[in-house]
Amino acid sequence: MASSHPDLTGFKALSFDCYGTLIDWEAGIQNALRPLVSQLHSQHPLKTEPPTAAMQRLDEITQAHETRTPAVPYNELLVMSLSDLAHEMGLPLPDSISEPFGNAVGTWRAFPDTVAGLQKLARHYKLIILSNVDSANMAATLDKQLAPARFDAVYTAQDIGSYKPARQNFEYLFGHVKKDLDIDWQKGELLHVARSLDVDHVPAKQLGLRSVWISRGGEKEGREGVGGKLDKYRDSTAFEWRFDTIGDFADEVERQFAAKKS
């Protein structure tokens, strides 16, 4: 049976956002925020369970820091952002919460479908990560959370000196995949795979980079989390495929490659 999705078999490499796409970033952030949010009075607008509102506000603060101080590594920047959020809430931030927060990112778990999906995709493409997270947290994630899946290249904001959605990060990706892996995005050899609309899919459209939206429920009202509402970004994104999970994406890739052989 013919696939209802556009052809995925012509690409040579996939570039992934990691946290939020492969790793359950929102669960990690929410678990870290609960001790703070629990101290808020019941009518506070950030007092929700799960602490989605506090997570979204922390993300706004973090993105502002990423723009103002792009050379600061993510683990340090995340602690700065948490401190700012606690100050806004009028709450003290004990060292027991702040000190481990920045380096906890590397301990956050992969989505259940991620590793098996990546292993399927690796049969057909080179796999690349383009992430806003610092190199130390990334190394821990690769070693513990994403193993035994392996990547052909990994580029972090710490390597680049700026954060997505900056054009510089994608230009770094394009230059390095050409040099390191002989992948030419201008020939249509690279496909970008990400959850975040504002940080990944908006710049992908601006640059003409084809992309896949791994929505993880984000297409549903009230399930957007971070990364933006589709209604807001519909005209400024141009992803050609949407899948709920990496597992679903990998299954469709396998179907298409199998169909070409039959």
mmCIF file of C-alpha atoms in Angstrom:
data_model
loop_
_atom_site.group_PDB
_atom_site.id
_atom_site.type_symbol
_atom_site.label_atom_id
_atom_site.label_comp_id
_atom_site.label_asym_id
_atom_site.label_seq_id
_atom_site.Cartn_x
_atom_site.Cartn_y
_atom_site.Cartn_z
ATOM 1 C CA MET A 1 0.000 0.000 0.000
ATOM 2 C CA ALA A 2 1.349 3.434 -0.920
ATOM 3 C CA SER A 3 2.344 5.717 1.945
ATOM 4 C CA SER A 4 0.263 8.807 2.658
ATOM 5 C CA HIS A 5 3.470 10.652 3.627
ATOM 6 C CA PRO A 6 5.877 12.413 1.242
ATOM 7 C CA ASP A 7 9.010 10.472 0.319
ATOM 8 C CA LEU A 8 11.582 10.116 3.093
ATOM 9 C CA THR A 9 14.035 7.873 1.263
ATOM 10 C CA GLY A 10 16.012 10.539 -0.590
ATOM 11 C CA PHE A 11 17.811 12.001 2.436
ATOM 12 C CA LYS A 12 21.272 10.929 3.589
ATOM 13 C CA ALA A 13 21.240 12.395 7.109
ATOM 14 C CA LEU A 14 18.905 13.497 9.888
ATOM 15 C CA SER A 15 19.680 16.339 12.275
ATOM 16 C CA PHE A 16 17.810 16.151 15.586
ATOM 17 C CA ASP A 17 16.955 18.524 18.314
ATOM 18 C CA CYS A 18 17.623 16.427 21.406
ATOM 19 C CA TYR A 19 15.839 17.707 24.530
ATOM 20 C CA GLY A 20 12.102 17.669 23.992
ATOM 21 C CA THR A 21 12.414 15.537 20.858
ATOM 22 C CA LEU A 22 14.493 12.563 22.027
ATOM 23 C CA ILE A 23 14.699 13.296 25.766
ATOM 24 C CA ASP A 24 11.659 14.083 27.929
ATOM 25 C CA TRP A 25 12.831 17.616 28.780
ATOM 26 C CA GLU A 26 9.438 18.714 30.067
ATOM 27 C CA ALA A 27 9.192 15.903 32.627
ATOM 28 C CA GLY A 28 12.709 16.717 33.867
ATOM 29 C CA ILE A 29 11.971 20.422 34.204
ATOM 30 C CA GLN A 30 8.623 19.837 35.881
ATOM 31 C CA ASN A 31 10.105 17.459 38.447
ATOM 32 C CA ALA A 32 12.761 20.040 39.277
ATOM 33 C CA LEU A 33 10.174 22.821 39.610
ATOM 34 C CA ARG A 34 7.725 21.012 41.897
ATOM 35 C CA PRO A 35 9.560 21.862 45.157
ATOM 36 C CA LEU A 36 9.297 25.560 44.290
ATOM 37 C CA VAL A 37 5.761 25.535 42.922
ATOM 38 C CA SER A 38 4.513 23.646 45.990
ATOM 39 C CA GLN A 39 5.397 26.689 48.111
ATOM 40 C CA LEU A 40 3.135 29.067 46.163
ATOM 41 C CA HIS A 41 -0.254 30.070 47.522
ATOM 42 C CA SER A 42 -3.209 28.318 45.926
ATOM 43 C CA GLN A 43 -4.302 31.335 43.834
ATOM 44 C CA HIS A 44 -0.895 32.032 42.309
ATOM 45 C CA PRO A 45 -1.083 31.804 38.474
ATOM 46 C CA LEU A 46 1.956 29.485 38.390
ATOM 47 C CA LYS A 47 0.480 27.094 40.954
ATOM 48 C CA THR A 48 -0.593 24.250 38.667
ATOM 49 C CA GLU A 49 -0.146 20.487 38.634
ATOM 50 C CA PRO A 50 1.640 19.497 36.549
ATOM 51 C CA PRO A 51 3.663 22.740 36.835
ATOM 52 C CA THR A 52 3.247 23.577 33.153
ATOM 53 C CA ALA A 53 2.774 27.325 33.693
ATOM 54 C CA ALA A 54 5.982 27.569 35.742
ATOM 55 C CA MET A 55 7.812 25.513 33.116
ATOM 56 C CA GLN A 56 6.643 27.826 30.343
ATOM 57 C CA ARG A 57 7.705 30.893 32.322
ATOM 58 C CA LEU A 58 11.115 29.336 33.024
ATOM 59 C CA ASP A 59 11.502 28.659 29.303
ATOM 60 C CA GLU A 60 10.722 32.312 28.513
ATOM 61 C CA ILE A 61 13.344 33.471 31.008
ATOM 62 C CA THR A 62 15.868 30.965 29.668
ATOM 63 C CA GLN A 63 15.374 32.047 26.050
ATOM 64 C CA ALA A 64 15.880 35.677 27.077
ATOM 65 C CA HIS A 65 19.185 34.723 28.731
ATOM 66 C CA GLU A 66 20.194 32.723 25.656
ATOM 67 C CA THR A 67 19.740 35.832 23.534
ATOM 68 C CA ARG A 68 21.500 38.210 25.930
ATOM 69 C CA THR A 69 24.362 35.931 27.007
ATOM 70 C CA PRO A 70 24.862 33.364 24.217
ATOM 71 C CA ALA A 71 28.343 32.346 25.369
ATOM 72 C CA VAL A 72 27.150 31.153 28.804
ATOM 73 C CA PRO A 73 26.840 27.322 28.848
ATOM 74 C CA TYR A 74 23.346 25.951 29.265
ATOM 75 C CA ASN A 75 23.930 24.346 32.671
ATOM 76 C CA GLU A 76 24.959 27.716 34.124
ATOM 77 C CA LEU A 77 22.264 29.584 32.257
ATOM 78 C CA LEU A 78 19.577 27.218 33.534
ATOM 79 C CA VAL A 79 20.539 27.928 37.145
ATOM 80 C CA MET A 80 20.459 31.678 36.423
ATOM 81 C CA SER A 81 16.975 31.276 34.967
ATOM 82 C CA LEU A 82 15.722 29.249 37.928
ATOM 83 C CA SER A 83 17.050 31.925 40.284
ATOM 84 C CA ASP A 84 15.189 34.590 38.311
ATOM 85 C CA LEU A 85 11.992 32.545 38.414
ATOM 86 C CA ALA A 86 12.238 32.014 42.172
ATOM 87 C CA HIS A 87 12.759 35.768 42.600
ATOM 88 C CA GLU A 88 9.630 36.460 40.517
ATOM 89 C CA MET A 89 7.705 34.014 42.680
ATOM 90 C CA GLY A 90 8.961 35.714 45.835
ATOM 91 C CA LEU A 91 10.496 32.461 47.045
ATOM 92 C CA PRO A 92 13.924 31.596 48.422
ATOM 93 C CA LEU A 93 15.994 29.257 46.280
ATOM 94 C CA PRO A 94 17.877 26.840 48.514
ATOM 95 C CA ASP A 95 21.205 25.458 47.360
ATOM 96 C CA SER A 96 19.738 21.957 47.549
ATOM 97 C CA ILE A 97 17.538 22.870 44.568
ATOM 98 C CA SER A 98 19.731 25.275 42.594
ATOM 99 C CA GLU A 99 23.121 23.534 42.724
ATOM 100 C CA PRO A 100 22.125 20.223 41.092
ATOM 101 C CA PHE A 101 19.630 21.772 38.684
ATOM 102 C CA GLY A 102 21.922 22.765 35.834
ATOM 103 C CA ASN A 103 23.684 19.423 35.658
ATOM 104 C CA ALA A 104 20.537 17.318 36.080
ATOM 105 C CA VAL A 105 19.747 17.618 32.372
ATOM 106 C CA GLY A 106 22.041 14.718 31.501
ATOM 107 C CA THR A 107 20.042 12.445 33.830
ATOM 108 C CA TRP A 108 16.648 13.125 32.230
ATOM 109 C CA ARG A 109 15.194 10.078 30.528
ATOM 110 C CA ALA A 110 14.632 9.409 26.868
ATOM 111 C CA PHE A 111 11.076 8.936 25.673
ATOM 112 C CA PRO A 112 10.219 5.207 25.577
ATOM 113 C CA ASP A 113 10.225 5.131 21.752
ATOM 114 C CA THR A 114 13.477 7.061 21.249
ATOM 115 C CA VAL A 115 16.309 4.532 21.375
ATOM 116 C CA ALA A 116 14.640 1.818 19.309
ATOM 117 C CA GLY A 117 13.510 4.458 16.808
ATOM 118 C CA LEU A 118 17.023 5.852 16.458
ATOM 119 C CA GLN A 119 18.429 2.387 15.886
ATOM 120 C CA LYS A 120 15.974 1.861 13.026
ATOM 121 C CA LEU A 121 16.772 5.252 11.517
ATOM 122 C CA ALA A 122 20.512 4.577 11.709
ATOM 123 C CA ARG A 123 20.039 1.776 9.152
ATOM 124 C CA HIS A 124 19.170 4.396 6.550
ATOM 125 C CA TYR A 125 20.753 7.735 7.522
ATOM 126 C CA LYS A 126 23.637 9.372 9.299
ATOM 127 C CA LEU A 127 22.366 10.737 12.622
ATOM 128 C CA ILE A 128 23.316 14.185 13.957
ATOM 129 C CA ILE A 129 22.344 16.216 17.034
ATOM 130 C CA LEU A 130 22.051 20.021 17.045
ATOM 131 C CA SER A 131 21.288 21.017 20.633
ATOM 132 C CA ASN A 132 21.107 24.079 22.856
ATOM 133 C CA VAL A 133 22.388 22.076 25.837
ATOM 134 C CA ASP A 134 25.980 22.260 27.112
ATOM 135 C CA SER A 135 28.584 19.682 26.208
ATOM 136 C CA ALA A 136 28.837 18.025 29.659
ATOM 137 C CA ASN A 137 25.116 17.327 29.927
ATOM 138 C CA MET A 138 25.093 16.155 26.330
ATOM 139 C CA ALA A 139 27.912 13.698 26.988
ATOM 140 C CA ALA A 140 25.985 12.227 29.932
ATOM 141 C CA THR A 141 22.834 11.930 27.827
ATOM 142 C CA LEU A 142 24.664 10.171 25.005
ATOM 143 C CA ASP A 143 26.419 7.792 27.361
ATOM 144 C CA LYS A 144 23.502 6.867 29.603
ATOM 145 C CA GLN A 145 20.126 7.892 28.215
ATOM 146 C CA LEU A 146 20.509 7.345 24.462
ATOM 147 C CA ALA A 147 22.850 4.338 24.424
ATOM 148 C CA PRO A 148 23.109 2.007 22.596
ATOM 149 C CA ALA A 149 21.956 4.388 19.842
ATOM 150 C CA ARG A 150 24.924 6.240 18.356
ATOM 151 C CA PHE A 151 25.328 9.511 16.462
ATOM 152 C CA ASP A 152 27.698 10.396 13.645
ATOM 153 C CA ALA A 153 28.065 14.011 14.841
ATOM 154 C CA VAL A 154 26.932 16.114 17.804
ATOM 155 C CA TYR A 155 26.989 19.924 17.864
ATOM 156 C CA THR A 156 26.031 21.890 20.979
ATOM 157 C CA ALA A 157 25.393 25.550 21.674
ATOM 158 C CA GLN A 158 28.572 25.513 23.742
ATOM 159 C CA ASP A 159 30.524 24.472 20.641
ATOM 160 C CA ILE A 160 28.887 27.159 18.544
ATOM 161 C CA GLY A 161 28.744 30.088 20.964
ATOM 162 C CA SER A 162 25.047 30.824 20.416
ATOM 163 C CA TYR A 163 21.642 29.233 20.869
ATOM 164 C CA LYS A 164 18.954 28.190 18.429
ATOM 165 C CA PRO A 165 16.961 29.740 16.824
ATOM 166 C CA ALA A 166 20.008 31.836 15.842
ATOM 167 C CA ARG A 167 20.888 31.437 12.182
ATOM 168 C CA GLN A 168 24.501 30.926 13.244
ATOM 169 C CA ASN A 169 23.658 27.548 14.795
ATOM 170 C CA PHE A 170 22.179 26.192 11.586
ATOM 171 C CA GLU A 171 25.009 27.602 9.490
ATOM 172 C CA TYR A 172 27.422 25.819 11.839
ATOM 173 C CA LEU A 173 25.429 22.622 11.282
ATOM 174 C CA PHE A 174 25.515 23.016 7.499
ATOM 175 C CA GLY A 175 29.236 23.739 7.391
ATOM 176 C CA HIS A 176 30.218 20.938 9.722
ATOM 177 C CA VAL A 177 28.059 18.195 8.234
ATOM 178 C CA LYS A 178 29.591 19.011 4.857
ATOM 179 C CA LYS A 179 33.118 18.938 6.231
ATOM 180 C CA ASP A 180 32.684 16.089 8.729
ATOM 181 C CA LEU A 181 30.210 13.814 6.945
ATOM 182 C CA ASP A 182 30.102 14.992 3.315
ATOM 183 C CA ILE A 183 26.399 15.859 3.658
ATOM 184 C CA ASP A 184 25.242 18.748 1.470
ATOM 185 C CA TRP A 185 22.025 20.258 2.776
ATOM 186 C CA GLN A 186 21.656 22.419 -0.340
ATOM 187 C CA LYS A 187 21.346 19.242 -2.402
ATOM 188 C CA GLY A 188 18.474 18.122 -0.178
ATOM 189 C CA GLU A 189 20.523 15.520 1.689
ATOM 190 C CA LEU A 190 19.665 16.725 5.222
ATOM 191 C CA LEU A 191 16.313 16.522 7.033
ATOM 192 C CA HIS A 192 15.772 18.272 10.384
ATOM 193 C CA VAL A 193 13.732 16.474 13.065
ATOM 194 C CA ALA A 194 12.417 18.420 16.049
ATOM 195 C CA ARG A 195 9.611 19.036 18.535
ATOM 196 C CA SER A 196 10.074 22.785 19.041
ATOM 197 C CA LEU A 197 8.272 25.022 16.583
ATOM 198 C CA ASP A 198 9.828 28.346 17.592
ATOM 199 C CA VAL A 199 13.411 27.201 18.107
ATOM 200 C CA ASP A 200 13.720 24.666 15.268
ATOM 201 C CA HIS A 201 10.950 24.797 12.696
ATOM 202 C CA VAL A 202 10.764 28.587 12.309
ATOM 203 C CA PRO A 203 14.472 28.926 11.413
ATOM 204 C CA ALA A 204 14.244 25.785 9.269
ATOM 205 C CA LYS A 205 11.612 27.467 7.107
ATOM 206 C CA GLN A 206 13.595 30.705 6.973
ATOM 207 C CA LEU A 207 16.644 28.815 5.715
ATOM 208 C CA GLY A 208 14.839 26.418 3.413
ATOM 209 C CA LEU A 209 15.760 23.344 5.475
ATOM 210 C CA ARG A 210 13.178 20.576 5.147
ATOM 211 C CA SER A 211 11.834 19.312 8.440
ATOM 212 C CA VAL A 212 9.758 16.775 10.373
ATOM 213 C CA TRP A 213 7.641 17.786 13.368
ATOM 214 C CA ILE A 214 7.716 15.245 16.191
ATOM 215 C CA SER A 215 4.713 16.722 17.956
ATOM 216 C CA ARG A 216 4.459 14.489 21.050
ATOM 217 C CA GLY A 217 0.887 15.669 21.536
ATOM 218 C CA GLY A 218 1.736 19.308 20.939
ATOM 219 C CA GLU A 219 -0.748 19.588 18.087
ATOM 220 C CA LYS A 220 -3.586 19.275 20.634
ATOM 221 C CA GLU A 221 -5.050 22.238 22.492
ATOM 222 C CA GLY A 222 -3.661 22.429 26.009
ATOM 223 C CA ARG A 223 -0.805 20.001 25.266
ATOM 224 C CA GLU A 224 1.635 22.495 23.724
ATOM 225 C CA GLY A 225 4.037 22.623 26.674
ATOM 226 C CA VAL A 226 7.034 24.587 25.434
ATOM 227 C CA GLY A 227 8.005 25.125 21.821
ATOM 228 C CA GLY A 228 4.949 27.104 20.756
ATOM 229 C CA LYS A 229 1.340 26.622 19.701
ATOM 230 C CA LEU A 230 0.774 25.490 16.145
ATOM 231 C CA ASP A 231 -1.871 28.173 15.568
ATOM 232 C CA LYS A 232 0.721 30.836 16.362
ATOM 233 C CA TYR A 233 3.465 29.367 14.179
ATOM 234 C CA ARG A 234 1.461 27.782 11.365
ATOM 235 C CA ASP A 235 2.440 30.454 8.822
ATOM 236 C CA SER A 236 6.073 30.669 9.921
ATOM 237 C CA THR A 237 6.814 26.931 9.788
ATOM 238 C CA ALA A 238 6.884 24.552 6.815
ATOM 239 C CA PHE A 239 7.419 21.044 8.185
ATOM 240 C CA GLU A 240 6.296 18.480 5.605
ATOM 241 C CA TRP A 241 5.755 15.565 7.967
ATOM 242 C CA ARG A 242 4.222 15.225 11.428
ATOM 243 C CA PHE A 243 4.565 12.188 13.650
ATOM 244 C CA ASP A 244 3.569 11.761 17.275
ATOM 245 C CA THR A 245 6.851 10.078 18.201
ATOM 246 C CA ILE A 246 10.294 9.164 16.926
ATOM 247 C CA GLY A 247 9.063 5.578 16.924
ATOM 248 C CA ASP A 248 6.232 6.425 14.522
ATOM 249 C CA PHE A 249 8.639 8.361 12.298
ATOM 250 C CA ALA A 250 11.087 5.434 12.207
ATOM 251 C CA ASP A 251 8.301 2.983 11.370
ATOM 252 C CA GLU A 252 7.231 5.114 8.392
ATOM 253 C CA VAL A 253 10.842 5.329 7.199
ATOM 254 C CA GLU A 254 11.133 1.536 7.392
ATOM 255 C CA ARG A 255 7.879 1.135 5.450
ATOM 256 C CA GLN A 256 9.045 3.460 2.712
ATOM 257 C CA PHE A 257 12.447 1.856 2.276
ATOM 258 C CA ALA A 258 10.857 -1.608 2.255
ATOM 259 C CA ALA A 259 8.372 -0.488 -0.399
ATOM 260 C CA LYS A 260 11.213 0.703 -2.644
ATOM 261 C CA LYS A 261 12.789 -2.769 -2.500
ATOM 262 C CA SER A 262 9.590 -4.649 -3.279
#
